Short mmCIF file of C-alpha atoms and ligand atoms in Angstrom, two decimals:
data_model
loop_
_atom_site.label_atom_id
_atom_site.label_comp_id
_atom_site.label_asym_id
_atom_site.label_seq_id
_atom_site.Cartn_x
_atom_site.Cartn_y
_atom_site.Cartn_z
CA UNK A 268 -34.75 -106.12 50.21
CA UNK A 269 -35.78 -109.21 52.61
CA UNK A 270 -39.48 -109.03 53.75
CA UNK A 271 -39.48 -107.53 57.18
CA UNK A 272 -40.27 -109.27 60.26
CA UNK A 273 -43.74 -109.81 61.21
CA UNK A 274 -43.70 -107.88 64.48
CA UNK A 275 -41.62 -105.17 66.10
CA UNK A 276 -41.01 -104.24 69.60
CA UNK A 277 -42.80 -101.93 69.28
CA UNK A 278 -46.03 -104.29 68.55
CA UNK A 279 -45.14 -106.30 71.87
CA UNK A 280 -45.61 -102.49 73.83
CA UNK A 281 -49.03 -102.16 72.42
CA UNK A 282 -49.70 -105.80 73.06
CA UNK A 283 -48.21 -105.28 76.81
CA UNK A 284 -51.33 -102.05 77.00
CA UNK A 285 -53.60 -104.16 75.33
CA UNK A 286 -52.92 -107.18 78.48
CA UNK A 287 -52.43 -104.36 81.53
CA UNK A 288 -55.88 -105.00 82.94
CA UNK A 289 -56.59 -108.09 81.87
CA UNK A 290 -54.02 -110.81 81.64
CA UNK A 291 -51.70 -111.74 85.17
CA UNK A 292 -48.65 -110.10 85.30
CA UNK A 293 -47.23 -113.62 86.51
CA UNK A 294 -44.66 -114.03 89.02
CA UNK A 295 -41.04 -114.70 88.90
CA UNK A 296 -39.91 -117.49 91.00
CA UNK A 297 -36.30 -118.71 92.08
CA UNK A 298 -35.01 -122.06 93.62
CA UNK A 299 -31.72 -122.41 95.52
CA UNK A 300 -32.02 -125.78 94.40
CA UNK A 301 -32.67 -125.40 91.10
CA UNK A 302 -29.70 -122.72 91.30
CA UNK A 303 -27.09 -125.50 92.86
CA UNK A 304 -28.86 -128.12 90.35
CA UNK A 305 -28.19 -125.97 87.34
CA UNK A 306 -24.77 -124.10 88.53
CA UNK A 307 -26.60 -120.93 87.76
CA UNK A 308 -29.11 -118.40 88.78
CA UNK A 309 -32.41 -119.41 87.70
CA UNK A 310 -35.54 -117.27 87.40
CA UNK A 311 -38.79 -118.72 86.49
CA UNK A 312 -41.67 -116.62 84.54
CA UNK A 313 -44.84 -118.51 85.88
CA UNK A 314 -47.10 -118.76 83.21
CA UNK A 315 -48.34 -121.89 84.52
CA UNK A 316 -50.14 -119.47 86.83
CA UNK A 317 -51.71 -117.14 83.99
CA UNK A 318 -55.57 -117.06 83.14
CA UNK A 319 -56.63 -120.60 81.81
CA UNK A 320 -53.06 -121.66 82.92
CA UNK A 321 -51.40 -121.02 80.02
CA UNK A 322 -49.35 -117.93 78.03
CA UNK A 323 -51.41 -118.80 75.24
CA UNK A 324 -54.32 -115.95 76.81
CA UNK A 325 -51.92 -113.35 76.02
CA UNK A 326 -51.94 -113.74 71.92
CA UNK A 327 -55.22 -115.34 72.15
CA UNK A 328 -56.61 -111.72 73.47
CA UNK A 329 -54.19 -109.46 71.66
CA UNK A 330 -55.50 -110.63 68.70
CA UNK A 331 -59.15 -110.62 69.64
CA UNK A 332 -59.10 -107.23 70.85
CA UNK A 333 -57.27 -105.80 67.93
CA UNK A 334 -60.50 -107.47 65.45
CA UNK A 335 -62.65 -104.42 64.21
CA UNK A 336 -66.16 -104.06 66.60
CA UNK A 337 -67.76 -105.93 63.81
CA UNK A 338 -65.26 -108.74 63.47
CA UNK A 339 -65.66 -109.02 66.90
CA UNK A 340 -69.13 -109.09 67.10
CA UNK A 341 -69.90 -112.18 64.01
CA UNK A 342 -67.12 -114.16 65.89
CA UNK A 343 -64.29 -116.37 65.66
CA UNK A 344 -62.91 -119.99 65.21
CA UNK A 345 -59.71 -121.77 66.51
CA UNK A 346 -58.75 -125.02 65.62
CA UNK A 347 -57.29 -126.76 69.30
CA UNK A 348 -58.06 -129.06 71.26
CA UNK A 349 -55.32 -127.35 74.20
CA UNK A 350 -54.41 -124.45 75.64
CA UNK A 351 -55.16 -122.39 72.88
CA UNK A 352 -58.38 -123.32 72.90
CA UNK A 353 -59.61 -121.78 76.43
CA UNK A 354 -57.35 -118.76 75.70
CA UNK A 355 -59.95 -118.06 72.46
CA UNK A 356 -62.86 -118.91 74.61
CA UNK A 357 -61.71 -116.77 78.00
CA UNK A 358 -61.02 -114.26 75.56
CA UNK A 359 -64.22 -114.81 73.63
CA UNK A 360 -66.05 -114.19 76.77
CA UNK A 361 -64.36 -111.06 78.12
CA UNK A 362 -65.16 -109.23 74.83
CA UNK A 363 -68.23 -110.73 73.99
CA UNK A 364 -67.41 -112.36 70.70
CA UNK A 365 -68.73 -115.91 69.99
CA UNK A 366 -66.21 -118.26 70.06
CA UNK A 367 -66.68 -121.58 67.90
CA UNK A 368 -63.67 -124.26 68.55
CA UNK A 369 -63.39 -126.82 66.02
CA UNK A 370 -61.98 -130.34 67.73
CA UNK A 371 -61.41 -134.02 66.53
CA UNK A 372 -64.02 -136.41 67.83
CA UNK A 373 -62.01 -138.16 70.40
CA UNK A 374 -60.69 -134.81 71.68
CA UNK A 375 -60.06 -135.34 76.09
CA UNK A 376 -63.79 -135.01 77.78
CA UNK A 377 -62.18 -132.87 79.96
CA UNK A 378 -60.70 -130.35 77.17
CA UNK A 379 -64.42 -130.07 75.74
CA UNK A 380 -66.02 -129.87 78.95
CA UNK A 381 -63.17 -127.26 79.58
CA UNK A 382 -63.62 -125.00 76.54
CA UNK A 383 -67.48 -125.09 77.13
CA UNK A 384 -67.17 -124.31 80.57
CA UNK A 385 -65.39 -120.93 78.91
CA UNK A 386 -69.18 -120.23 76.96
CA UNK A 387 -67.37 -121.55 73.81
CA UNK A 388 -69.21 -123.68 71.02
CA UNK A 389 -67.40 -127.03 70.40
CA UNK A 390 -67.85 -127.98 67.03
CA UNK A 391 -66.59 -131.77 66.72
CA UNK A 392 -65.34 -133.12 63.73
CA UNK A 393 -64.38 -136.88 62.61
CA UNK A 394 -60.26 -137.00 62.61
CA UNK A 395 -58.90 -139.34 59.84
CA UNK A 396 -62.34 -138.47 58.12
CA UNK A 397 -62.26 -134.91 57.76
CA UNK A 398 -59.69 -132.21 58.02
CA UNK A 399 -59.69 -129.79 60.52
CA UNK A 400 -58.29 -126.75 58.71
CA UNK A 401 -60.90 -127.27 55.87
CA UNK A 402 -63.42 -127.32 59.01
CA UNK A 403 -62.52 -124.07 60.04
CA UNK A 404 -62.41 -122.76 57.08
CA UNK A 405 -65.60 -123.50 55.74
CA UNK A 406 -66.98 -121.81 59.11
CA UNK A 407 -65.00 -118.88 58.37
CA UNK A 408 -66.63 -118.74 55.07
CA UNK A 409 -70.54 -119.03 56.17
CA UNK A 410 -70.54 -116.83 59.25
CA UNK A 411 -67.89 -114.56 58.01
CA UNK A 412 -65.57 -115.58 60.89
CA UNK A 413 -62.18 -114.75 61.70
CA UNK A 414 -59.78 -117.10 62.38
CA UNK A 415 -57.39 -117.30 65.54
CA UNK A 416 -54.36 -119.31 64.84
CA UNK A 417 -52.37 -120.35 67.44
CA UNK A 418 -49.24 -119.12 66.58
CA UNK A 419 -48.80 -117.67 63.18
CA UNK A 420 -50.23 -114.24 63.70
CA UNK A 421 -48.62 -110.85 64.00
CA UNK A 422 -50.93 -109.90 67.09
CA UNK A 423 -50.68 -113.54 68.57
CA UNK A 424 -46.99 -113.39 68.64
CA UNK A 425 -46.69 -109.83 69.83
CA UNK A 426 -49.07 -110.98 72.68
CA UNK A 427 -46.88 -113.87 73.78
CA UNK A 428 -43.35 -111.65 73.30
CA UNK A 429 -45.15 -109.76 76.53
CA UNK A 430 -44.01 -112.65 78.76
CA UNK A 431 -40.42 -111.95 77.90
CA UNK A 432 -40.96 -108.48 78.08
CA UNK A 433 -42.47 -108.28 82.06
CA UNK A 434 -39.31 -110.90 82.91
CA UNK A 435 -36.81 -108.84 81.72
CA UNK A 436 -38.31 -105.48 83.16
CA UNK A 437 -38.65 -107.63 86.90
CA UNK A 438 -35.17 -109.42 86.62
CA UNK A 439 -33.03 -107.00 84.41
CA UNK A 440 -30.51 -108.01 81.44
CA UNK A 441 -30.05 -111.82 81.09
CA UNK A 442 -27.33 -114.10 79.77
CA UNK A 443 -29.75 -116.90 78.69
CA UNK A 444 -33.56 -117.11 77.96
CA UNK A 445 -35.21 -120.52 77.56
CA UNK A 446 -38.11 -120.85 76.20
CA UNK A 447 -40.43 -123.77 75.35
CA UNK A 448 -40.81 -123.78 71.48
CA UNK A 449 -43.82 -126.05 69.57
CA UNK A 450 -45.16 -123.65 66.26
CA UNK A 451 -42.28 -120.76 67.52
CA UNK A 452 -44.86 -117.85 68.59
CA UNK A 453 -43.49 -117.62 72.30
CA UNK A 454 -39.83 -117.76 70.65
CA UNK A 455 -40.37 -115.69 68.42
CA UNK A 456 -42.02 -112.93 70.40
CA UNK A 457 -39.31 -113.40 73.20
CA UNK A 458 -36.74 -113.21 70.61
CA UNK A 459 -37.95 -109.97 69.83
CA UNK A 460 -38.30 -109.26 73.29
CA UNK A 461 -35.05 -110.14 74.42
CA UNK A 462 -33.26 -108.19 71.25
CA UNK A 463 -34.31 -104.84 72.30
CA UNK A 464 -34.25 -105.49 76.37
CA UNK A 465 -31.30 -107.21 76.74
CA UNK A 466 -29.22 -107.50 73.27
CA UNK A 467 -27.18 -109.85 74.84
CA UNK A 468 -29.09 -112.13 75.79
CA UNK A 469 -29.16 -116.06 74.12
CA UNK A 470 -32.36 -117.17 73.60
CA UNK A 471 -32.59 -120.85 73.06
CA UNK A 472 -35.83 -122.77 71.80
CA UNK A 473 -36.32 -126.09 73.54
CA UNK A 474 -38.23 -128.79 71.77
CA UNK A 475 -39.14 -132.51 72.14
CA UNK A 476 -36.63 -134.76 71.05
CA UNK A 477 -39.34 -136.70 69.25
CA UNK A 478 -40.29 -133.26 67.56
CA UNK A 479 -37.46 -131.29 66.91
CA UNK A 480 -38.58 -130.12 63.18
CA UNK A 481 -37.73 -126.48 64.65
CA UNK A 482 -33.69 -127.62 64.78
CA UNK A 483 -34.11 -129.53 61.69
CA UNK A 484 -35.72 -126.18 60.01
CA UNK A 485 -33.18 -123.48 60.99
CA UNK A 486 -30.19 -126.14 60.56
CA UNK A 487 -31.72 -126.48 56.44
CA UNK A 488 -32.84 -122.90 55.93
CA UNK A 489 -36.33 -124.19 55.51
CA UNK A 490 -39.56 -125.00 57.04
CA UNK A 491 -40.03 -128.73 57.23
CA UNK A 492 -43.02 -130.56 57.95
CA UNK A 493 -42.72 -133.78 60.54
CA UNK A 494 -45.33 -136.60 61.32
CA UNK A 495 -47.04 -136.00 64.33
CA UNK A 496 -44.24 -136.26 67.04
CA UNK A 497 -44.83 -138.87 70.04
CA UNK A 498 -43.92 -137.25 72.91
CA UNK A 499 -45.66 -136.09 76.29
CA UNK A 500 -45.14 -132.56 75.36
CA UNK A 501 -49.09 -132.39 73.85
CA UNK A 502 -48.27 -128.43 73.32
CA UNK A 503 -45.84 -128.90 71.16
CA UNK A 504 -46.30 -131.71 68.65
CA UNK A 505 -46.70 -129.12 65.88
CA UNK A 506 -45.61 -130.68 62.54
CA UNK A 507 -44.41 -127.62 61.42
CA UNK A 508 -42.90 -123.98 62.00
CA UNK A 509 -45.15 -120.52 61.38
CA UNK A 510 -44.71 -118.63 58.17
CA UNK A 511 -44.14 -115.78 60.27
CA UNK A 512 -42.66 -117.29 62.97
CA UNK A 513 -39.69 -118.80 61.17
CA UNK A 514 -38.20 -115.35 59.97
CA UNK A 515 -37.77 -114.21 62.93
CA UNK A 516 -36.25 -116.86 64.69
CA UNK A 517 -33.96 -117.28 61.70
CA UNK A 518 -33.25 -113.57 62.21
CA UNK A 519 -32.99 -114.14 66.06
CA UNK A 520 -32.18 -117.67 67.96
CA UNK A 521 -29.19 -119.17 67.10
CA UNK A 522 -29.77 -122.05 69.35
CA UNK A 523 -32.63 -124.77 69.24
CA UNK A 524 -32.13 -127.42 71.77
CA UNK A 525 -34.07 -130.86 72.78
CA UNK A 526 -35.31 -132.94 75.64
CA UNK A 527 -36.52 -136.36 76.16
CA UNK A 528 -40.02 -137.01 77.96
CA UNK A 529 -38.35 -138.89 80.69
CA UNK A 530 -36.43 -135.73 81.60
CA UNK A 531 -39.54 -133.39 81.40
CA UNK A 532 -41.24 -135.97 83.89
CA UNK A 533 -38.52 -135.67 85.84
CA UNK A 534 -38.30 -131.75 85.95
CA UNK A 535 -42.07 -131.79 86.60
CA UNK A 536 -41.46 -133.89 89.83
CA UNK A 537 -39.16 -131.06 90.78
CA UNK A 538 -41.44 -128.38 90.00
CA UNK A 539 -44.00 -129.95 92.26
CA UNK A 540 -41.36 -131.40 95.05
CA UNK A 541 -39.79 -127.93 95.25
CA UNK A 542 -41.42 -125.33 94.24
CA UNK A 543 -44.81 -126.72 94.69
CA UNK A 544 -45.76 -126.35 91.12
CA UNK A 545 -48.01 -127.96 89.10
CA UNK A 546 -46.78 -128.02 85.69
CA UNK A 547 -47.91 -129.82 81.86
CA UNK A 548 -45.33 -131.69 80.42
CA UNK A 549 -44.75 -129.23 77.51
CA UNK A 550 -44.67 -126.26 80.46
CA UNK A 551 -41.57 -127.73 81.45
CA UNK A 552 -39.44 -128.15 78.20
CA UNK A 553 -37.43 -124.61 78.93
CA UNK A 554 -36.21 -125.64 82.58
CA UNK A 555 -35.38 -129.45 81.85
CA UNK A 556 -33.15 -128.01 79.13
CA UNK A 557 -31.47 -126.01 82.25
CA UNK A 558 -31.84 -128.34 84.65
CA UNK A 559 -30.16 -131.36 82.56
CA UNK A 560 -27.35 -128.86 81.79
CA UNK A 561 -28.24 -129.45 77.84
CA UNK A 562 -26.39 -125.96 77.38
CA UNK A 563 -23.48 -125.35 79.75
CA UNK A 564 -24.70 -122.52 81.66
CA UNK A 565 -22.57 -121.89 84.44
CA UNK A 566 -22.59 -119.02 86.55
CA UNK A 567 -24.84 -116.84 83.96
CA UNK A 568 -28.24 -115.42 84.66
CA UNK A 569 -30.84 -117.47 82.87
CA UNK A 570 -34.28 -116.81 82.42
CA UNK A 571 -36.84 -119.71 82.03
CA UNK A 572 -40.32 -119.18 80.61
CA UNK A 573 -42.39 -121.89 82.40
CA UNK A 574 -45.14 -122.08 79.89
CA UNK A 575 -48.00 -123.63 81.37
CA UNK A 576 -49.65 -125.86 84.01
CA UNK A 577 -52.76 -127.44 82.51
CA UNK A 578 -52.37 -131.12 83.19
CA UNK A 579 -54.96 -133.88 84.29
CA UNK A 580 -54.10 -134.69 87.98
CA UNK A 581 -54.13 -138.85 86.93
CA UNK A 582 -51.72 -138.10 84.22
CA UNK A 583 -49.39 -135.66 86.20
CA UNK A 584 -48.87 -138.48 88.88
CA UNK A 585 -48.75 -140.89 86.37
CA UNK A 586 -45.84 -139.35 84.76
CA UNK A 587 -44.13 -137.14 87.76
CA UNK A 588 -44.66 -140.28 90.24
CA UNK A 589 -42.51 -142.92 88.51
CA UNK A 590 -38.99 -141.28 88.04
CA UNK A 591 -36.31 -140.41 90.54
CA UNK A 592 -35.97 -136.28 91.55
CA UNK A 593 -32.66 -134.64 90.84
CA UNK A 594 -31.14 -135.15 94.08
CA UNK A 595 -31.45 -139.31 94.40
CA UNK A 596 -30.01 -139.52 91.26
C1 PLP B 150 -48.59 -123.76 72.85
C2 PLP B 150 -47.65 -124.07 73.93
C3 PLP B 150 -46.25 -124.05 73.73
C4 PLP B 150 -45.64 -123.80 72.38
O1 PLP B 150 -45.91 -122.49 71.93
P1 PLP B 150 -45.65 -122.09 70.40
O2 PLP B 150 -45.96 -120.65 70.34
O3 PLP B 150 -46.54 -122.94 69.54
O4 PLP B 150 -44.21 -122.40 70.11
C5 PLP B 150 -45.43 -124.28 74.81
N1 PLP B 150 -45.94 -124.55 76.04
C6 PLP B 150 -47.26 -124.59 76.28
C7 PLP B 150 -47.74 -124.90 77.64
C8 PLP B 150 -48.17 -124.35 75.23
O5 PLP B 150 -49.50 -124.39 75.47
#
């Protein structure tokens, strides 16, 4: 018999009771334009406006909430230097568990001042020098921590497959769901999401096209580990695919798709042109895969997990401010 899954649907229910009073049930936004851009109808799950503007709260806190009281009370330790990061230490703060975040030296000031700002401790480590992992783990080991991983988790992924599950109870049975796809938690939740809600459905990972080790993996069979991608999509230059995570989407997404940066800078002009969105590079992998027709979806109902927002002003202009929208092309 195959191992089973790591999570059922039933695990994303208790994860949706776990979030009721805590996390945003975001909104769902739509776009003529982005309808007559994409030939379809559109609807956008706005995680970009979660807590610490991310989806990333919603395993962050499943997880933390589902420690034992004492667990909870000696602590915990991610390794991030992103969103992650101030999910732990939101999360770490709501339930009053000490939250240590272990980051590379030249870590953004901004994503330390960030996390701290959260009542996390940043513990900084020399990159190249040291290895973060072995960091973490040697905290676990003298303060009896437990560690939150950022994707390969039972309770982290049930947490994010609650996104999925609030679109498809607000919008109803979908032909496509696209989702933005770095380590495969918030695919592989949704997945499991969308196979109960709306068996129908084709979910479709997005990736960099700089980091696509997600295609490469499910086209082999196998997990397999990349060099740090280059791409503007910071969330998602994982090197390589959960444990957990790749089960299910080999069990579940028959469909992993890319996208270059210049069309995620492009797609984050529209977001802000349009819809008046602010949204990270990585946020927008799912709807530049729409919005650049990458997969031919014409006249279907497609669902499009914006994933998050969290984006230096300087940087956003930097990159949204020097290509052309959709329209003057
Ligand atoms: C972490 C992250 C992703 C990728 O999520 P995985 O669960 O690692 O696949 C996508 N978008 C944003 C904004 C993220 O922070």
């Amino acid at each position: 018999m195959n191992n089973p899954l790591a999570i059922s649907y039933e695990d994303i229910i208790s994860a949706s009771e776990v979030l009721k009073d805590v996390a945003h049930y975001t909104s769902v936004l739509t776009s003529r334009q982005a309808d007559e851009q994409a030939n379809a109808k559109l609807f956008f799950k706005c995680e970009n406006l979660q807590r610490t503007g991310a989806f990333k709260f919603r395993g962050a806190f499943n997880a933390m909430r589902k420690l034992s009281a004492d667990q909870q009370r000696r602590g915990v330790v991610a390794f991030s230097s992103g969103n992650h990061a101030q999910a732990v230490a939101l999360a770490g703060r709501i339930l009053n568990t000490p939250v240590r975040i272990v980051m590379p030296h030249d870590a953004p000031a901004m994503k330390m001042v960030a996390t701290r700002a959260y009542g996390a401790e940043v513990i900084i480590y020399q990159r190249g020098v040291e290895d973060r992992e072995a960091v973490a783990h040697r905290l676990v080991q003298e303060h009896a921590l437990s560690l939150i991983p950022p994707f390969d988790h039972p309770d982290v992924i049930a947490g994010q497959g609650t996104a999925a599950k609030e679109l498809f109870d607000s919008v109803g049975q979908l032909d496509y769901l696209f989702i933005s796809t770095g380590g495969g938690g918030l695919l592989a939740g949704s997945a499991i999401a969308a196979a109960k809600l709306s068996p129908q459905c084709m979910v479709v990972g997005v990736e960099p096209e700089a980091g696509n080790d997600v295609q490469q993996s499910l086209r082999s069979g196998k997990p397999l580990r990349i060099s740090v991608p280059n791409t503007i999509a910071d969330g998602a230059q994982t090197q390589q695919v959960g444990q957990l995570t790749f089960p299910i989407l080999q069990a579940h997404v028959k469909n992993i798709v890319t996208v270059t940066d210049a069309q995620l800078c492009r797609q984050m002009r529209f977001f802000a042109e349009r819809m008046k969105m602010i949204v990270e590079p990585t946020g927008c992998l799912a709807a530049a895969a729409v919005m650049h027709k990458v997969v031919d979806v014409a006249g279907a109902r497609v669902g499009v997990i914006v994933s998050g927002g969290n984006v230096d002003v300087d940087v956003f202009s930097s990159l949204a401010g020097t290509v052309k929208s959709f329209s003057k092309n």
